Short mmCIF file of C-alpha atoms and ligand atoms in Angstrom, two decimals:
data_model
loop_
_atom_site.label_atom_id
_atom_site.label_comp_id
_atom_site.label_asym_id
_atom_site.label_seq_id
_atom_site.Cartn_x
_atom_site.Cartn_y
_atom_site.Cartn_z
CA UNK A 25 108.84 68.39 112.20
CA UNK A 26 109.65 64.99 113.74
CA UNK A 27 106.86 62.40 113.85
CA UNK A 28 105.97 63.05 117.48
CA UNK A 29 105.86 66.73 118.28
CA UNK A 30 108.47 67.46 120.92
CA UNK A 31 107.34 69.92 123.59
CA UNK A 32 109.06 71.77 126.41
CA UNK A 33 106.89 73.38 129.10
CA UNK A 34 108.27 76.53 130.76
CA UNK A 35 106.52 77.52 134.01
CA UNK A 36 105.19 74.57 136.01
CA UNK A 37 102.87 76.40 138.43
CA UNK A 38 99.11 76.21 138.95
CA UNK A 39 97.80 76.51 135.39
CA UNK A 40 100.41 74.21 133.85
CA UNK A 41 98.38 71.27 135.10
CA UNK A 42 95.72 71.96 132.46
CA UNK A 43 98.41 72.07 129.76
CA UNK A 44 100.07 68.80 130.82
CA UNK A 45 96.67 67.13 131.05
CA UNK A 46 95.82 68.12 127.46
CA UNK A 47 99.24 67.32 125.97
CA UNK A 48 99.78 64.05 127.84
CA UNK A 49 96.43 62.80 126.55
CA UNK A 50 97.71 62.83 122.95
CA UNK A 51 99.71 60.05 121.34
CA UNK A 52 101.34 62.37 118.77
CA UNK A 53 103.26 64.55 121.24
CA UNK A 54 106.06 64.00 123.70
CA UNK A 55 106.91 66.28 126.62
CA UNK A 56 110.70 66.28 126.43
CA UNK A 57 111.50 68.98 128.99
CA UNK A 58 110.15 70.95 131.94
CA UNK A 59 111.57 74.28 133.09
CA UNK A 60 110.79 76.36 136.16
CA UNK A 61 112.77 78.84 138.24
CA UNK A 62 111.64 76.58 141.10
CA UNK A 63 113.10 73.19 140.21
CA UNK A 64 110.76 71.45 142.65
CA UNK A 65 107.72 72.74 140.69
CA UNK A 66 109.08 71.16 137.48
CA UNK A 67 109.94 67.93 139.30
CA UNK A 68 106.44 67.79 140.76
CA UNK A 69 104.77 68.11 137.35
CA UNK A 70 107.11 65.46 135.89
CA UNK A 71 106.07 63.13 138.71
CA UNK A 72 102.35 64.06 138.46
CA UNK A 73 102.29 63.20 134.76
CA UNK A 74 104.71 60.28 134.82
CA UNK A 75 107.44 61.83 132.67
CA UNK A 76 110.60 60.11 133.98
CA UNK A 77 112.57 60.68 130.76
CA UNK A 78 111.92 64.42 130.40
CA UNK A 79 114.80 66.83 131.02
CA UNK A 80 114.25 69.10 134.03
CA UNK A 81 115.93 72.39 134.77
CA UNK A 82 115.71 76.01 135.87
CA UNK A 83 117.25 77.57 132.71
CA UNK A 84 115.10 77.41 129.60
CA UNK A 85 117.96 77.88 127.14
CA UNK A 86 119.82 74.86 128.54
CA UNK A 87 116.77 72.58 128.40
CA UNK A 88 115.79 73.74 124.91
CA UNK A 89 119.36 73.32 123.62
CA UNK A 90 119.50 69.84 125.13
CA UNK A 91 116.08 68.62 123.96
CA UNK A 92 115.56 70.47 120.63
CA UNK A 93 111.76 70.78 120.91
CA UNK A 94 109.38 71.75 118.09
CA UNK A 95 107.13 73.65 120.47
CA UNK A 96 107.46 75.62 123.69
CA UNK A 97 104.47 75.99 126.00
CA UNK A 98 104.97 79.23 127.93
CA UNK A 99 103.09 78.97 131.25
CA UNK A 100 105.25 81.46 133.14
CA UNK A 101 103.99 84.63 134.84
CA UNK A 102 103.01 87.60 132.61
CA UNK A 103 106.27 89.52 133.26
CA UNK A 104 108.29 86.57 131.92
CA UNK A 105 106.18 85.90 128.79
CA UNK A 106 108.28 88.11 126.50
CA UNK A 107 111.76 86.97 127.55
CA UNK A 108 110.83 83.26 127.54
CA UNK A 109 108.99 83.49 124.19
CA UNK A 110 111.75 85.50 122.47
CA UNK A 111 114.36 82.97 123.60
CA UNK A 112 112.23 80.04 122.41
CA UNK A 113 111.63 81.63 119.00
CA UNK A 114 115.37 82.24 118.70
CA UNK A 115 115.90 78.53 119.34
CA UNK A 116 113.50 77.63 116.51
CA UNK A 117 110.37 76.71 118.51
CA UNK A 118 106.74 77.46 117.79
CA UNK A 119 105.25 78.99 120.95
CA UNK A 120 101.87 78.76 122.62
CA UNK A 121 101.87 81.33 125.42
CA UNK A 122 99.53 81.75 128.38
CA UNK A 123 97.49 84.92 128.41
CA UNK A 124 98.18 87.80 128.50
CA UNK A 125 100.52 87.71 125.51
CA UNK A 126 102.80 90.26 127.20
CA UNK A 127 103.03 92.65 130.11
CA UNK A 128 103.51 95.66 127.78
CA UNK A 129 102.52 96.49 124.19
CA UNK A 130 106.18 97.08 123.32
CA UNK A 131 107.00 93.52 124.42
CA UNK A 132 103.98 92.15 122.54
CA UNK A 133 105.08 93.89 119.35
CA UNK A 134 108.62 92.52 119.77
CA UNK A 135 107.20 89.01 120.14
CA UNK A 136 104.98 89.32 117.05
CA UNK A 137 107.88 90.65 114.98
CA UNK A 138 110.25 87.95 116.25
CA UNK A 139 107.77 85.19 115.35
CA UNK A 140 107.28 86.59 111.85
CA UNK A 141 111.03 86.88 111.28
CA UNK A 142 111.64 83.35 112.60
CA UNK A 143 108.81 81.95 110.47
CA UNK A 144 107.32 80.35 113.59
CA UNK A 145 103.78 80.27 114.95
CA UNK A 146 103.12 82.29 118.10
CA UNK A 147 99.63 81.97 119.59
CA UNK A 148 97.97 82.75 122.91
CA UNK A 149 96.01 80.64 125.39
CA UNK A 150 92.67 82.41 125.17
CA UNK A 151 90.87 79.31 126.41
CA UNK A 152 87.47 80.92 126.92
CA UNK A 153 87.09 81.13 123.13
CA UNK A 154 86.95 77.34 123.19
CA UNK A 155 83.86 77.27 125.39
CA UNK A 156 80.68 76.15 123.61
CA UNK A 157 78.59 78.86 125.29
CA UNK A 158 80.61 81.72 123.81
CA UNK A 159 80.46 80.01 120.41
CA UNK A 160 76.70 79.91 120.84
CA UNK A 161 76.65 83.64 121.61
CA UNK A 162 78.86 84.44 118.63
CA UNK A 163 76.84 82.26 116.21
CA UNK A 164 73.59 83.88 117.33
CA UNK A 165 74.92 87.41 116.89
CA UNK A 166 76.38 86.47 113.50
CA UNK A 167 72.99 85.09 112.40
CA UNK A 168 71.67 88.67 112.47
CA UNK A 169 68.46 87.84 114.37
CA UNK A 170 68.88 90.90 116.63
CA UNK A 171 70.18 93.01 113.73
CA UNK A 172 73.43 94.94 113.65
CA UNK A 173 75.11 95.17 117.07
CA UNK A 174 75.22 98.69 118.49
CA UNK A 175 75.80 98.33 122.24
CA UNK A 176 77.44 95.72 124.47
CA UNK A 177 77.77 95.47 128.26
CA UNK A 178 79.67 92.95 130.33
CA UNK A 179 79.82 92.59 134.13
CA UNK A 180 82.51 90.61 135.93
CA UNK A 181 82.49 90.47 139.75
CA UNK A 182 84.39 87.84 141.74
CA UNK A 183 86.09 88.05 145.16
CA UNK A 184 89.28 86.15 144.33
CA UNK A 185 91.74 85.42 147.15
CA UNK A 186 94.54 83.90 145.07
CA UNK A 187 97.64 84.80 147.03
CA UNK A 188 100.83 84.58 144.93
CA UNK A 189 101.93 86.98 142.18
CA UNK A 190 98.47 88.47 141.62
CA UNK A 191 98.27 90.06 145.08
CA UNK A 192 101.36 92.15 144.29
CA UNK A 193 100.68 92.83 140.60
CA UNK A 194 99.84 96.27 139.21
CA UNK A 195 96.61 96.48 137.14
CA UNK A 196 95.87 92.91 138.22
CA UNK A 197 92.26 92.81 137.05
CA UNK A 198 92.88 94.48 133.71
CA UNK A 199 96.07 92.63 132.83
CA UNK A 200 95.47 89.20 134.28
CA UNK A 201 91.69 88.80 133.87
CA UNK A 202 90.04 91.44 131.69
CA UNK A 203 92.06 90.17 128.73
CA UNK A 204 89.60 87.22 128.66
CA UNK A 205 86.53 89.48 128.77
CA UNK A 206 87.90 91.95 126.21
CA UNK A 207 88.83 89.10 123.88
CA UNK A 208 85.32 87.70 124.35
CA UNK A 209 83.87 91.09 123.38
CA UNK A 210 85.90 90.99 120.15
CA UNK A 211 84.74 87.46 119.41
CA UNK A 212 81.05 88.10 120.15
CA UNK A 213 80.88 91.34 118.17
CA UNK A 214 83.42 90.58 115.45
CA UNK A 215 84.63 94.16 116.05
CA UNK A 216 88.01 95.65 116.96
CA UNK A 217 88.79 98.39 119.49
CA UNK A 218 89.07 102.04 118.44
CA UNK A 219 89.33 103.98 121.72
CA UNK A 220 88.77 103.61 125.47
CA UNK A 221 88.08 105.66 128.59
CA UNK A 222 88.79 103.79 131.82
CA UNK A 223 88.72 104.38 135.57
CA UNK A 224 90.58 101.91 137.79
CA UNK A 225 90.62 101.76 141.60
CA UNK A 226 91.35 99.59 144.62
CA UNK A 227 88.20 99.35 146.77
CA UNK A 228 88.41 99.90 150.52
CA UNK A 229 89.20 96.63 152.28
CA UNK A 230 91.00 95.25 149.22
CA UNK A 231 93.54 92.48 149.79
CA UNK A 232 95.39 93.49 146.60
CA UNK A 233 98.36 95.90 146.62
CA UNK A 234 97.09 97.67 143.50
CA UNK A 235 93.83 98.45 141.67
CA UNK A 236 91.54 95.44 141.41
CA UNK A 237 88.36 97.14 140.08
CA UNK A 238 87.70 98.98 136.82
CA UNK A 239 85.04 100.43 134.55
CA UNK A 240 85.77 101.11 130.89
CA UNK A 241 83.90 102.44 127.88
CA UNK A 242 85.23 101.25 124.51
CA UNK A 243 84.39 102.57 121.10
CA UNK A 244 84.65 99.61 118.72
CA UNK A 245 84.66 99.44 114.92
CA UNK A 246 81.21 99.69 113.35
CA UNK A 247 80.22 102.33 115.91
CA UNK A 248 79.67 99.74 118.67
CA UNK A 249 79.98 100.99 122.25
CA UNK A 250 81.17 98.30 124.68
CA UNK A 251 81.00 98.97 128.44
CA UNK A 252 83.01 96.83 130.86
CA UNK A 253 82.57 96.71 134.64
CA UNK A 254 84.76 94.40 136.66
CA UNK A 255 86.29 93.59 140.03
CA UNK A 256 88.34 90.86 141.63
CA UNK A 257 87.53 92.39 144.97
CA UNK A 258 83.73 92.00 145.14
CA UNK A 259 82.34 89.60 147.75
CA UNK A 260 79.01 87.89 147.20
CA UNK A 261 76.79 87.39 144.13
CA UNK A 262 79.73 86.39 141.95
CA UNK A 263 79.28 86.42 138.20
CA UNK A 264 80.63 83.51 136.15
CA UNK A 265 84.29 83.79 135.04
CA UNK A 266 82.94 84.39 131.53
CA UNK A 267 81.08 87.54 132.83
CA UNK A 268 77.41 88.42 132.25
CA UNK A 269 76.50 89.99 128.91
CA UNK A 270 73.86 92.18 127.26
CA UNK A 271 74.17 92.63 123.52
CA UNK A 272 71.83 95.13 121.88
CA UNK A 273 71.22 95.14 118.13
CA UNK A 274 69.08 97.24 115.82
CA UNK A 275 66.20 94.72 116.10
CA UNK A 276 66.52 93.29 119.60
CA UNK A 277 68.66 92.13 122.53
CA UNK A 278 70.51 88.98 123.59
CA UNK A 279 71.27 88.26 127.26
CA UNK A 280 73.92 85.69 128.17
CA UNK A 281 74.62 84.85 131.81
CA UNK A 282 78.16 83.69 131.00
CA UNK A 283 77.16 80.06 131.51
CA UNK A 284 74.45 78.11 129.66
CA UNK A 285 71.55 80.54 130.13
CA UNK A 286 70.62 82.65 127.09
CA UNK A 287 67.56 84.66 126.21
CA UNK A 288 66.82 86.94 123.30
CA UNK A 289 63.97 89.18 122.21
CA UNK A 290 63.23 91.08 119.02
CA UNK A 291 60.78 93.96 118.73
CA UNK A 292 57.71 94.20 116.47
CA UNK A 293 55.93 97.57 115.93
CA UNK A 294 52.40 97.57 117.39
CA UNK A 295 51.27 101.15 116.79
CA UNK A 296 52.28 102.26 120.32
CA UNK A 297 55.41 103.91 121.72
CA UNK A 298 56.62 100.57 123.13
CA UNK A 299 56.91 97.76 120.60
CA UNK A 300 56.02 94.14 121.35
CA UNK A 301 59.06 92.17 122.48
CA UNK A 302 58.96 88.59 121.18
CA UNK A 303 61.17 85.83 122.61
CA UNK A 304 63.39 84.16 120.02
CA UNK A 305 65.45 81.00 120.54
CA UNK A 306 69.25 81.11 120.80
CA UNK A 307 70.21 77.81 119.13
CA UNK A 308 72.66 75.51 120.90
CA UNK A 309 76.10 75.25 119.34
CA UNK A 310 77.20 71.77 118.27
CA UNK A 311 80.15 70.16 120.10
CA UNK A 312 83.26 70.36 117.95
CA UNK A 313 87.01 70.88 118.01
CA UNK A 314 86.37 74.35 119.40
CA UNK A 315 85.06 72.96 122.70
CA UNK A 316 87.06 72.27 125.82
CA UNK A 317 88.89 75.33 127.15
CA UNK A 318 92.63 74.69 127.53
CA UNK A 319 92.34 71.19 126.05
CA UNK A 320 90.39 72.38 123.01
CA UNK A 321 92.76 75.24 122.27
CA UNK A 322 95.90 73.11 122.70
CA UNK A 323 94.52 70.43 120.36
CA UNK A 324 93.56 73.09 117.83
CA UNK A 325 97.02 74.72 118.06
CA UNK A 326 98.82 71.41 117.52
CA UNK A 327 96.53 70.57 114.59
CA UNK A 328 97.32 73.99 113.09
CA UNK A 329 101.03 73.20 113.22
CA UNK A 330 100.39 69.94 111.38
CA UNK A 331 98.08 71.35 108.72
CA UNK A 332 99.51 74.85 108.28
CA UNK A 333 96.17 76.42 109.29
CA UNK A 334 96.48 79.68 111.27
CA UNK A 335 95.37 79.38 114.92
CA UNK A 336 92.43 81.59 115.86
CA UNK A 337 94.43 83.09 118.73
CA UNK A 338 97.56 83.80 116.68
CA UNK A 339 99.48 86.68 118.26
CA UNK A 340 99.00 88.94 115.22
CA UNK A 341 95.27 88.88 116.00
CA UNK A 342 95.38 88.48 119.78
CA UNK A 343 97.47 91.65 120.08
CA UNK A 344 94.21 93.53 119.33
CA UNK A 345 92.68 92.13 122.54
CA UNK A 346 95.88 92.94 124.44
CA UNK A 347 95.72 96.48 123.05
CA UNK A 348 92.34 96.83 124.79
CA UNK A 349 94.02 95.91 128.08
CA UNK A 350 96.91 98.32 127.66
CA UNK A 351 94.52 100.98 126.36
CA UNK A 352 92.51 100.76 129.59
CA UNK A 353 95.68 100.94 131.69
CA UNK A 354 96.96 104.00 129.79
CA UNK A 355 93.56 105.67 130.04
CA UNK A 356 93.26 105.01 133.78
CA UNK A 357 96.77 106.36 134.36
CA UNK A 358 96.30 109.47 132.23
CA UNK A 359 92.66 110.14 133.13
CA UNK A 360 91.62 110.59 129.49
CA UNK A 361 90.27 108.76 126.47
CA UNK A 362 92.97 106.83 124.58
CA UNK A 363 93.06 105.77 120.93
CA UNK A 364 93.94 102.10 120.67
CA UNK A 365 96.78 101.01 118.36
CA UNK A 366 98.03 97.49 117.77
CA UNK A 367 100.52 97.65 114.88
CA UNK A 368 103.67 95.51 115.12
CA UNK A 369 107.15 97.17 115.17
N1 NAD B 15 93.96 80.92 130.75
C1 NAD B 15 93.55 80.86 132.01
O1 NAD B 15 92.38 80.65 132.31
C2 NAD B 15 94.57 81.07 133.10
C3 NAD B 15 94.29 80.72 134.42
C4 NAD B 15 95.29 80.90 135.37
C5 NAD B 15 96.52 81.47 135.02
N2 NAD B 15 96.73 81.83 133.72
C6 NAD B 15 98.00 82.44 133.30
O2 NAD B 15 99.03 81.46 133.39
C7 NAD B 15 100.25 82.10 133.75
C8 NAD B 15 100.80 81.42 134.99
O3 NAD B 15 99.84 81.50 136.02
P1 NAD B 15 99.84 80.46 137.25
O4 NAD B 15 98.56 80.68 137.95
O5 NAD B 15 100.22 79.10 136.81
O6 NAD B 15 101.03 81.11 138.12
P2 NAD B 15 101.99 80.36 139.16
O7 NAD B 15 102.64 81.44 139.94
O8 NAD B 15 101.23 79.28 139.87
O9 NAD B 15 103.06 79.63 138.21
C9 NAD B 15 103.97 80.31 137.41
C10 NAD B 15 105.26 79.51 137.40
O10 NAD B 15 106.16 80.11 136.46
C11 NAD B 15 107.46 80.05 137.02
N3 NAD B 15 108.30 81.06 136.36
C12 NAD B 15 108.25 82.42 136.47
N4 NAD B 15 109.16 83.00 135.66
C13 NAD B 15 109.78 81.99 135.00
C14 NAD B 15 110.80 81.94 134.03
N5 NAD B 15 111.37 83.06 133.55
N6 NAD B 15 111.21 80.73 133.57
C15 NAD B 15 110.64 79.58 134.04
N7 NAD B 15 109.66 79.57 134.97
C16 NAD B 15 109.23 80.75 135.44
C17 NAD B 15 107.26 80.30 138.50
O11 NAD B 15 108.36 79.83 139.27
C18 NAD B 15 105.97 79.50 138.77
O12 NAD B 15 106.22 78.16 139.16
C19 NAD B 15 99.94 83.59 133.91
O13 NAD B 15 100.22 84.27 132.72
C20 NAD B 15 98.43 83.59 134.17
O14 NAD B 15 97.81 84.80 133.77
C21 NAD B 15 95.80 81.62 132.78
#
């Protein structure tokens, strides 16, 4: 790898700003190309981030052939993640791809296999893992204070009037948002999905073309039952983007409001039917490389390329979170419980 890591960014829409901000703040990387089907979007980002020497174009293969990058940042829409990533891997790039890894499990498996065959790193922007609050939740659960986790609930309710591709997208909540919450459930519990039963619907008055609300019951490894409720079409009393959580263990319960508010209680027998519930502290998590959302994950990914360490959101692992998404979609479509599989091709 050349001294400065050479990066091409494909997809220069809304979220790409966070990627440029993180990459342009580092002295060891150079953005050598910007690609977007809308040339003006790529030109705008080049101007925003003062990149007068970067190549700009609408065809990724041309820009990648011209600039020979080490890394491709894939910030395109979900339907384009597979084609753009497969092309970049073929051209010898490591790829960091926006969530969700792919629009279908078949595409995700193709991407994982292609990365393995090319000997390149493929990881996913699961930025909420790099939030200190979720690290705090994970560390507390791992400490065992509330015992072995048995039951998890998360609630996500936001009225989101995005416009753009999401208004037209099928399974918009499950595919474009619930991937974050499902991945968070895996991180908090340390468990993987086994099966799911899901109901998906589009509430009356919805501004989405397709279903924007869902409830799902997952069976996870270790016998954990995880219940998800979510909507992108719920006005008033919004939850945080990180959702609100209740985690029940064999000794007690942790509540996390999705932001910085935590509380936990453990039970002590007192000779009655209802044990004493004692408050216990949920220790703060120290600031570290794992903090900072997009910026934290991008820095961690680039450091992994330098050191050979495997990124936490490597596609071979992240495909398990994606399998939860596609499991819910299959279950909602078929009206039955689905076993969740995530093996590569
Ligand atoms: N991690 C997060 O918190 C987060 C937040 C928002 C969006 N996202 C994800 O980021 C991705 C992009 O979302 P956005 O909000 O920036 O969308 P957007 O519509 O604002 O931008 C997407 C851009 O990709 C371009 N594009 C589409 N297909 C392309 C292709 N084949 N080659 C090159 N360019 C192509 C479009 O022209 C557009 O400019 C999605 O996968 C979305 O789910 C993640």
